Amino acid sequence: MDKSEWEIAWSNFLSVDVAEMDDEHRQFIARVNELNRAIVEIEDKATVARAMDLMLMEAARHFKHEEQLLARWNYPETAAHAAKHAELTAQFDRTVKEFAATDISFVWALKGLHIKQLLVGHLLNEDMKYRDFLRAQGTPRGS
Ligand SMILES: [Fe+2]
Ligand SMILES: [Fe+2]
């Protein structure tokens, strides 16, 4: 299969203008691509599960880190953003359980794609809101 059909490439339009968040998002996208590669190449279930676990562990760490920064920046939607992270984490947990419960590789592909959509959707729809907030403030923020 042509890689470009499913691989996500990092590009500047994904940047939130905060280097350490961009680094984590970039890492994230690399994990999403690894998960997809494992699914597309129909790796065994343990390999797909490992890729999924790794991605979710990093997601959990990233969410916590991002929430700390949002609070430090006095981002007015910090609590709402943290609630979105909690919602995503609950959806991930559900998806991983559904994944574990099936041995049908077609279903794994759906579960993997679902996680990818949730993560990328959050980056594009929610994380971009704090980028816009920081831009409106006019000063570049570090940690
Ligand atoms: Fe976020
Ligand atoms: Fe994020």
mmCIF file of N, CA and C in Angstrom, residues 28-143:
data_model
loop_
_atom_site.group_PDB
_atom_site.id
_atom_site.type_symbol
_atom_site.label_atom_id
_atom_site.label_comp_id
_atom_site.label_asym_id
_atom_site.label_seq_id
_atom_site.Cartn_x
_atom_site.Cartn_y
_atom_site.Cartn_z
ATOM 1 N N PHE A 28 4.002 12.210 18.818
ATOM 2 C CA PHE A 28 2.671 11.636 18.747
ATOM 3 C C PHE A 28 2.319 11.130 17.372
ATOM 4 N N ILE A 29 2.564 12.013 16.398
ATOM 5 C CA ILE A 29 2.236 11.692 15.012
ATOM 6 C C ILE A 29 3.103 10.538 14.536
ATOM 7 N N ALA A 30 4.364 10.518 14.994
ATOM 8 C CA ALA A 30 5.243 9.389 14.656
ATOM 9 C C ALA A 30 4.654 8.094 15.229
ATOM 10 N N ARG A 31 4.108 8.169 16.450
ATOM 11 C CA ARG A 31 3.503 6.980 17.072
ATOM 12 C C ARG A 31 2.243 6.547 16.338
ATOM 13 N N VAL A 32 1.446 7.530 15.931
ATOM 14 C CA VAL A 32 0.226 7.222 15.172
ATOM 15 C C VAL A 32 0.613 6.498 13.879
ATOM 16 N N ASN A 33 1.661 6.990 13.226
ATOM 17 C CA ASN A 33 2.113 6.362 11.985
ATOM 18 C C ASN A 33 2.620 4.938 12.232
ATOM 19 N N GLU A 34 3.319 4.739 13.363
ATOM 20 C CA GLU A 34 3.802 3.390 13.696
ATOM 21 C C GLU A 34 2.633 2.439 13.923
ATOM 22 N N LEU A 35 1.630 2.959 14.621
ATOM 23 C CA LEU A 35 0.441 2.134 14.875
ATOM 24 C C LEU A 35 -0.215 1.762 13.553
ATOM 25 N N ASN A 36 -0.364 2.752 12.682
ATOM 26 C CA ASN A 36 -0.993 2.476 11.391
ATOM 27 C C ASN A 36 -0.174 1.507 10.556
ATOM 28 N N ARG A 37 1.142 1.671 10.642
ATOM 29 C CA ARG A 37 2.009 0.766 9.880
ATOM 30 C C ARG A 37 1.795 -0.679 10.374
ATOM 31 N N ALA A 38 1.750 -0.830 11.701
ATOM 32 C CA ALA A 38 1.543 -2.169 12.273
ATOM 33 C C ALA A 38 0.223 -2.756 11.793
ATOM 34 N N ILE A 39 -0.801 -1.907 11.684
ATOM 35 C CA ILE A 39 -2.115 -2.389 11.256
ATOM 36 C C ILE A 39 -2.122 -2.707 9.762
ATOM 37 N N VAL A 40 -1.583 -1.774 8.972
ATOM 38 C CA VAL A 40 -1.596 -1.941 7.513
ATOM 39 C C VAL A 40 -0.781 -3.171 7.110
ATOM 40 N N GLU A 41 0.329 -3.378 7.792
ATOM 41 C CA GLU A 41 1.181 -4.515 7.447
ATOM 42 C C GLU A 41 0.703 -5.801 8.123
ATOM 43 N N ILE A 42 -0.467 -5.710 8.752
ATOM 44 C CA ILE A 42 -1.087 -6.838 9.447
ATOM 45 C C ILE A 42 -0.072 -7.595 10.316
ATOM 46 N N GLU A 43 0.483 -6.815 11.232
ATOM 47 C CA GLU A 43 1.374 -7.413 12.224
ATOM 48 C C GLU A 43 0.517 -8.238 13.185
ATOM 49 N N ASP A 44 1.166 -9.031 13.994
ATOM 50 C CA ASP A 44 0.397 -9.817 14.950
ATOM 51 C C ASP A 44 -0.225 -8.898 16.006
ATOM 52 N N LYS A 45 -1.190 -9.417 16.693
ATOM 53 C CA LYS A 45 -1.964 -8.616 17.633
ATOM 54 C C LYS A 45 -1.072 -7.982 18.709
ATOM 55 N N ALA A 46 -0.065 -8.735 19.180
ATOM 56 C CA ALA A 46 0.807 -8.214 20.239
ATOM 57 C C ALA A 46 1.559 -6.969 19.759
ATOM 58 N N THR A 47 1.973 -6.946 18.509
ATOM 59 C CA THR A 47 2.705 -5.794 17.967
ATOM 60 C C THR A 47 1.787 -4.580 17.868
ATOM 61 N N VAL A 48 0.570 -4.816 17.392
ATOM 62 C CA VAL A 48 -0.401 -3.716 17.293
ATOM 63 C C VAL A 48 -0.733 -3.201 18.699
ATOM 64 N N ALA A 49 -0.911 -4.123 19.628
ATOM 65 C CA ALA A 49 -1.241 -3.737 21.004
ATOM 66 C C ALA A 49 -0.108 -2.918 21.612
ATOM 67 N N ARG A 50 1.138 -3.296 21.319
ATOM 68 C CA ARG A 50 2.287 -2.575 21.864
ATOM 69 C C ARG A 50 2.330 -1.149 21.309
ATOM 70 N N ALA A 51 2.090 -1.025 20.013
ATOM 71 C CA ALA A 51 2.089 0.301 19.381
ATOM 72 C C ALA A 51 0.971 1.164 19.977
ATOM 73 N N MET A 52 -0.165 0.535 20.223
ATOM 74 C CA MET A 52 -1.307 1.265 20.785
ATOM 75 C C MET A 52 -0.986 1.721 22.215
ATOM 76 N N ASP A 53 -0.429 0.812 23.012
ATOM 77 C CA ASP A 53 -0.084 1.123 24.404
ATOM 78 C C ASP A 53 0.912 2.271 24.484
ATOM 79 N N LEU A 54 1.924 2.199 23.644
ATOM 80 C CA LEU A 54 2.974 3.210 23.636
ATOM 81 C C LEU A 54 2.371 4.579 23.321
ATOM 82 N N MET A 55 1.494 4.599 22.315
ATOM 83 C CA MET A 55 0.884 5.846 21.913
ATOM 84 C C MET A 55 0.006 6.416 23.025
ATOM 85 N N LEU A 56 -0.738 5.539 23.672
ATOM 86 C CA LEU A 56 -1.646 6.005 24.716
ATOM 87 C C LEU A 56 -0.893 6.479 25.952
ATOM 88 N N MET A 57 0.229 5.819 26.247
ATOM 89 C CA MET A 57 1.051 6.240 27.387
ATOM 90 C C MET A 57 1.605 7.645 27.138
ATOM 91 N N GLU A 58 2.074 7.841 25.921
ATOM 92 C CA GLU A 58 2.609 9.158 25.585
ATOM 93 C C GLU A 58 1.510 10.206 25.566
ATOM 94 N N ALA A 59 0.331 9.814 25.120
ATOM 95 C CA ALA A 59 -0.798 10.744 25.106
ATOM 96 C C ALA A 59 -1.109 11.192 26.529
ATOM 97 N N ALA A 60 -1.142 10.250 27.462
ATOM 98 C CA ALA A 60 -1.459 10.578 28.856
ATOM 99 C C ALA A 60 -0.427 11.562 29.425
ATOM 100 N N ARG A 61 0.844 11.301 29.146
ATOM 101 C CA ARG A 61 1.905 12.176 29.647
ATOM 102 C C ARG A 61 1.798 13.567 29.018
ATOM 103 N N HIS A 62 1.533 13.565 27.718
ATOM 104 C CA HIS A 62 1.412 14.837 27.009
ATOM 105 C C HIS A 62 0.236 15.658 27.537
ATOM 106 N N PHE A 63 -0.893 15.018 27.743
ATOM 107 C CA PHE A 63 -2.084 15.736 28.223
ATOM 108 C C PHE A 63 -1.771 16.445 29.538
ATOM 109 N N LYS A 64 -1.106 15.717 30.444
ATOM 110 C CA LYS A 64 -0.781 16.281 31.749
ATOM 111 C C LYS A 64 0.146 17.491 31.593
ATOM 112 N N HIS A 65 1.165 17.318 30.783
ATOM 113 C CA HIS A 65 2.142 18.382 30.547
ATOM 114 C C HIS A 65 1.451 19.618 29.941
ATOM 115 N N GLU A 66 0.598 19.369 28.948
ATOM 116 C CA GLU A 66 -0.100 20.467 28.278
ATOM 117 C C GLU A 66 -1.002 21.218 29.257
ATOM 118 N N GLU A 67 -1.692 20.476 30.108
ATOM 119 C CA GLU A 67 -2.575 21.118 31.091
ATOM 120 C C GLU A 67 -1.782 21.991 32.059
ATOM 121 N N GLN A 68 -0.583 21.530 32.437
ATOM 122 C CA GLN A 68 0.265 22.337 33.325
ATOM 123 C C GLN A 68 0.638 23.661 32.662
ATOM 124 N N LEU A 69 1.006 23.573 31.387
ATOM 125 C CA LEU A 69 1.390 24.797 30.674
ATOM 126 C C LEU A 69 0.199 25.731 30.505
ATOM 127 N N LEU A 70 -0.961 25.176 30.144
ATOM 128 C CA LEU A 70 -2.151 26.012 29.942
ATOM 129 C C LEU A 70 -2.472 26.779 31.226
ATOM 130 N N ALA A 71 -2.357 26.097 32.361
ATOM 131 C CA ALA A 71 -2.639 26.742 33.651
ATOM 132 C C ALA A 71 -1.618 27.856 33.901
ATOM 133 N N ARG A 72 -0.361 27.571 33.591
ATOM 134 C CA ARG A 72 0.691 28.566 33.807
ATOM 135 C C ARG A 72 0.480 29.803 32.930
ATOM 136 N N TRP A 73 -0.071 29.595 31.745
ATOM 137 C CA TRP A 73 -0.310 30.718 30.816
ATOM 138 C C TRP A 73 -1.615 31.446 31.136
ATOM 139 N N ASN A 74 -2.327 30.975 32.166
ATOM 140 C CA ASN A 74 -3.659 31.524 32.488
ATOM 141 C C ASN A 74 -4.613 31.456 31.299
ATOM 142 N N TYR A 75 -4.521 30.361 30.596
ATOM 143 C CA TYR A 75 -5.443 30.131 29.479
ATOM 144 C C TYR A 75 -6.853 29.980 30.047
ATOM 145 N N PRO A 76 -7.785 30.813 29.604
ATOM 146 C CA PRO A 76 -9.111 30.804 30.245
ATOM 147 C C PRO A 76 -9.876 29.492 30.072
ATOM 148 N N GLU A 77 -9.543 28.711 29.041
ATOM 149 C CA GLU A 77 -10.265 27.446 28.808
ATOM 150 C C GLU A 77 -9.509 26.230 29.345
ATOM 151 N N THR A 78 -8.621 26.440 30.310
ATOM 152 C CA THR A 78 -7.804 25.336 30.821
ATOM 153 C C THR A 78 -8.663 24.168 31.336
ATOM 154 N N ALA A 79 -9.682 24.491 32.139
ATOM 155 C CA ALA A 79 -10.513 23.428 32.715
ATOM 156 C C ALA A 79 -11.278 22.690 31.609
ATOM 157 N N ALA A 80 -11.817 23.437 30.650
ATOM 158 C CA ALA A 80 -12.560 22.815 29.550
ATOM 159 C C ALA A 80 -11.632 21.937 28.713
ATOM 160 N N HIS A 81 -10.400 22.414 28.525
ATOM 161 C CA HIS A 81 -9.435 21.641 27.743
ATOM 162 C C HIS A 81 -9.070 20.338 28.485
ATOM 163 N N ALA A 82 -8.867 20.454 29.797
ATOM 164 C CA ALA A 82 -8.552 19.266 30.600
ATOM 165 C C ALA A 82 -9.716 18.270 30.546
ATOM 166 N N ALA A 83 -10.950 18.790 30.522
ATOM 167 C CA ALA A 83 -12.122 17.913 30.434
ATOM 168 C C ALA A 83 -12.128 17.168 29.098
ATOM 169 N N LYS A 84 -11.701 17.855 28.024
ATOM 170 C CA LYS A 84 -11.600 17.193 26.703
ATOM 171 C C LYS A 84 -10.565 16.067 26.757
ATOM 172 N N HIS A 85 -9.452 16.331 27.439
ATOM 173 C CA HIS A 85 -8.419 15.294 27.575
ATOM 174 C C HIS A 85 -8.975 14.078 28.332
ATOM 175 N N ALA A 86 -9.745 14.357 29.401
ATOM 176 C CA ALA A 86 -10.315 13.265 30.199
ATOM 177 C C ALA A 86 -11.288 12.437 29.354
ATOM 178 N N GLU A 87 -12.077 13.156 28.523
ATOM 179 C CA GLU A 87 -13.041 12.498 27.647
ATOM 180 C C GLU A 87 -12.306 11.600 26.631
ATOM 181 N N LEU A 88 -11.236 12.152 26.051
ATOM 182 C CA LEU A 88 -10.431 11.395 25.089
ATOM 183 C C LEU A 88 -9.835 10.149 25.742
ATOM 184 N N THR A 89 -9.302 10.327 26.956
ATOM 185 C CA THR A 89 -8.680 9.208 27.665
ATOM 186 C C THR A 89 -9.707 8.098 27.903
ATOM 187 N N ALA A 90 -10.941 8.483 28.272
ATOM 188 C CA ALA A 90 -12.002 7.485 28.490
ATOM 189 C C ALA A 90 -12.327 6.768 27.176
ATOM 190 N N GLN A 91 -12.350 7.537 26.061
ATOM 191 C CA GLN A 91 -12.618 6.916 24.753
ATOM 192 C C GLN A 91 -11.495 5.952 24.362
ATOM 193 N N PHE A 92 -10.258 6.347 24.662
ATOM 194 C CA PHE A 92 -9.110 5.476 24.366
ATOM 195 C C PHE A 92 -9.230 4.170 25.141
ATOM 196 N N ASP A 93 -9.537 4.297 26.437
ATOM 197 C CA ASP A 93 -9.657 3.104 27.275
ATOM 198 C C ASP A 93 -10.698 2.147 26.714
ATOM 199 N N ARG A 94 -11.822 2.731 26.308
ATOM 200 C CA ARG A 94 -12.890 1.900 25.725
ATOM 201 C C ARG A 94 -12.401 1.203 24.458
ATOM 202 N N THR A 95 -11.737 1.987 23.619
ATOM 203 C CA THR A 95 -11.276 1.455 22.335
ATOM 204 C C THR A 95 -10.248 0.347 22.532
ATOM 205 N N VAL A 96 -9.338 0.538 23.496
ATOM 206 C CA VAL A 96 -8.309 -0.477 23.758
ATOM 207 C C VAL A 96 -8.964 -1.770 24.266
ATOM 208 N N LYS A 97 -9.990 -1.632 25.114
ATOM 209 C CA LYS A 97 -10.706 -2.817 25.620
ATOM 210 C C LYS A 97 -11.407 -3.544 24.477
ATOM 211 N N GLU A 98 -12.019 -2.769 23.558
ATOM 212 C CA GLU A 98 -12.704 -3.385 22.418
ATOM 213 C C GLU A 98 -11.685 -4.092 21.523
ATOM 214 N N PHE A 99 -10.530 -3.442 21.387
ATOM 215 C CA PHE A 99 -9.453 -4.034 20.595
ATOM 216 C C PHE A 99 -9.023 -5.363 21.198
ATOM 217 N N ALA A 100 -8.813 -5.360 22.521
ATOM 218 C CA ALA A 100 -8.341 -6.567 23.202
ATOM 219 C C ALA A 100 -9.349 -7.701 23.091
ATOM 220 N N ALA A 101 -10.634 -7.337 22.944
ATOM 221 C CA ALA A 101 -11.693 -8.346 22.951
ATOM 222 C C ALA A 101 -11.884 -9.024 21.592
ATOM 223 N N THR A 102 -11.196 -8.572 20.558
ATOM 224 C CA THR A 102 -11.410 -9.181 19.252
ATOM 225 C C THR A 102 -10.120 -9.692 18.624
ATOM 226 N N ASP A 103 -10.254 -10.751 17.846
ATOM 227 C CA ASP A 103 -9.100 -11.283 17.129
ATOM 228 C C ASP A 103 -9.233 -11.042 15.629
ATOM 229 N N ILE A 104 -10.181 -10.231 15.257
ATOM 230 C CA ILE A 104 -10.408 -9.981 13.830
ATOM 231 C C ILE A 104 -9.598 -8.754 13.413
ATOM 232 N N SER A 105 -8.634 -8.941 12.526
ATOM 233 C CA SER A 105 -7.704 -7.848 12.226
ATOM 234 C C SER A 105 -8.404 -6.647 11.588
ATOM 235 N N PHE A 106 -9.497 -6.888 10.881
ATOM 236 C CA PHE A 106 -10.257 -5.790 10.295
ATOM 237 C C PHE A 106 -10.773 -4.845 11.386
ATOM 238 N N VAL A 107 -11.179 -5.437 12.499
ATOM 239 C CA VAL A 107 -11.678 -4.631 13.621
ATOM 240 C C VAL A 107 -10.518 -3.843 14.255
ATOM 241 N N TRP A 108 -9.332 -4.445 14.322
ATOM 242 C CA TRP A 108 -8.182 -3.722 14.858
ATOM 243 C C TRP A 108 -7.955 -2.461 14.047
ATOM 244 N N ALA A 109 -8.043 -2.621 12.714
ATOM 245 C CA ALA A 109 -7.799 -1.480 11.828
ATOM 246 C C ALA A 109 -8.773 -0.355 12.147
ATOM 247 N N LEU A 110 -10.034 -0.717 12.365
ATOM 248 C CA LEU A 110 -11.039 0.304 12.693
ATOM 249 C C LEU A 110 -10.716 0.975 14.020
ATOM 250 N N LYS A 111 -10.298 0.171 14.999
ATOM 251 C CA LYS A 111 -9.999 0.728 16.324
ATOM 252 C C LYS A 111 -8.781 1.656 16.242
ATOM 253 N N GLY A 112 -7.771 1.197 15.503
ATOM 254 C CA GLY A 112 -6.563 2.010 15.349
ATOM 255 C C GLY A 112 -6.865 3.322 14.657
ATOM 256 N N LEU A 113 -7.678 3.251 13.615
ATOM 257 C CA LEU A 113 -8.036 4.465 12.877
ATOM 258 C C LEU A 113 -8.862 5.400 13.746
ATOM 259 N N HIS A 114 -9.689 4.817 14.581
ATOM 260 C CA HIS A 114 -10.535 5.610 15.462
ATOM 261 C C HIS A 114 -9.660 6.418 16.437
ATOM 262 N N ILE A 115 -8.654 5.766 17.012
ATOM 263 C CA ILE A 115 -7.757 6.452 17.943
ATOM 264 C C ILE A 115 -7.012 7.572 17.219
ATOM 265 N N LYS A 116 -6.573 7.275 16.027
ATOM 266 C CA LYS A 116 -5.866 8.280 15.231
ATOM 267 C C LYS A 116 -6.755 9.497 14.974
ATOM 268 N N GLN A 117 -7.999 9.244 14.596
ATOM 269 C CA GLN A 117 -8.926 10.354 14.329
ATOM 270 C C GLN A 117 -9.170 11.194 15.569
ATOM 271 N N LEU A 118 -9.318 10.519 16.703
ATOM 272 C CA LEU A 118 -9.565 11.238 17.951
ATOM 273 C C LEU A 118 -8.395 12.158 18.286
ATOM 274 N N LEU A 119 -7.184 11.611 18.152
ATOM 275 C CA LEU A 119 -5.989 12.379 18.512
ATOM 276 C C LEU A 119 -5.755 13.546 17.568
ATOM 277 N N VAL A 120 -5.833 13.268 16.285
ATOM 278 C CA VAL A 120 -5.564 14.314 15.305
ATOM 279 C C VAL A 120 -6.674 15.367 15.355
ATOM 280 N N GLY A 121 -7.898 14.905 15.545
ATOM 281 C CA GLY A 121 -9.028 15.826 15.663
ATOM 282 C C GLY A 121 -8.839 16.776 16.842
ATOM 283 N N HIS A 122 -8.342 16.232 17.954
ATOM 284 C CA HIS A 122 -8.111 17.065 19.137
ATOM 285 C C HIS A 122 -7.034 18.115 18.853
ATOM 286 N N LEU A 123 -5.969 17.685 18.219
ATOM 287 C CA LEU A 123 -4.882 18.620 17.882
ATOM 288 C C LEU A 123 -5.401 19.757 16.985
ATOM 289 N N LEU A 124 -6.160 19.380 15.969
ATOM 290 C CA LEU A 124 -6.618 20.388 15.003
ATOM 291 C C LEU A 124 -7.724 21.280 15.564
ATOM 292 N N ASN A 125 -8.598 20.710 16.385
ATOM 293 C CA ASN A 125 -9.756 21.493 16.840
ATOM 294 C C ASN A 125 -9.558 22.155 18.191
ATOM 295 N N GLU A 126 -8.885 21.476 19.117
ATOM 296 C CA GLU A 126 -8.787 21.996 20.480
ATOM 297 C C GLU A 126 -7.442 22.665 20.766
ATOM 298 N N ASP A 127 -6.344 21.975 20.415
ATOM 299 C CA ASP A 127 -5.035 22.566 20.717
ATOM 300 C C ASP A 127 -4.837 23.875 19.949
ATOM 301 N N MET A 128 -5.424 23.950 18.764
ATOM 302 C CA MET A 128 -5.269 25.178 17.970
ATOM 303 C C MET A 128 -5.925 26.388 18.650
ATOM 304 N N LYS A 129 -6.871 26.122 19.540
ATOM 305 C CA LYS A 129 -7.522 27.233 20.254
ATOM 306 C C LYS A 129 -6.528 27.921 21.190
ATOM 307 N N TYR A 130 -5.654 27.134 21.846
ATOM 308 C CA TYR A 130 -4.684 27.814 22.721
ATOM 309 C C TYR A 130 -3.587 28.458 21.897
ATOM 310 N N ARG A 131 -3.286 27.897 20.712
ATOM 311 C CA ARG A 131 -2.341 28.576 19.830
ATOM 312 C C ARG A 131 -2.891 29.974 19.485
ATOM 313 N N ASP A 132 -4.168 30.023 19.145
ATOM 314 C CA ASP A 132 -4.781 31.312 18.793
ATOM 315 C C ASP A 132 -4.779 32.266 19.990
ATOM 316 N N PHE A 133 -5.021 31.718 21.181
ATOM 317 C CA PHE A 133 -4.987 32.526 22.400
ATOM 318 C C PHE A 133 -3.588 33.123 22.587
ATOM 319 N N LEU A 134 -2.556 32.278 22.437
ATOM 320 C CA LEU A 134 -1.178 32.754 22.615
ATOM 321 C C LEU A 134 -0.831 33.795 21.558
ATOM 322 N N ARG A 135 -1.286 33.561 20.343
ATOM 323 C CA ARG A 135 -1.013 34.517 19.261
ATOM 324 C C ARG A 135 -1.660 35.862 19.559
ATOM 325 N N ALA A 136 -2.879 35.813 20.074
ATOM 326 C CA ALA A 136 -3.597 37.051 20.383
ATOM 327 C C ALA A 136 -2.888 37.826 21.492
ATOM 328 N N GLN A 137 -2.186 37.090 22.368
ATOM 329 C CA GLN A 137 -1.431 37.736 23.453
ATOM 330 C C GLN A 137 -0.170 38.421 22.927
ATOM 331 N N GLY A 138 0.277 37.933 21.790
ATOM 332 C CA GLY A 138 1.380 38.599 21.098
ATOM 333 C C GLY A 138 2.774 38.224 21.525
ATOM 334 N N THR A 139 2.930 37.615 22.716
ATOM 335 C CA THR A 139 4.296 37.265 23.142
ATOM 336 C C THR A 139 4.507 35.765 23.027
ATOM 337 N N PRO A 140 5.628 35.382 22.453
ATOM 338 C CA PRO A 140 5.896 33.944 22.368
ATOM 339 C C PRO A 140 6.088 33.359 23.758
ATOM 340 N N ARG A 141 5.523 32.189 24.012
ATOM 341 C CA ARG A 141 5.603 31.574 25.337
ATOM 342 C C ARG A 141 6.540 30.381 25.321
ATOM 343 N N GLY A 142 7.329 30.300 26.361
ATOM 344 C CA GLY A 142 8.090 29.082 26.613
ATOM 345 C C GLY A 142 7.365 28.337 27.702
ATOM 346 N N SER A 143 8.078 27.504 28.434
ATOM 347 C CA SER A 143 7.393 26.744 29.474
ATOM 348 C C SER A 143 7.462 27.487 30.794
#
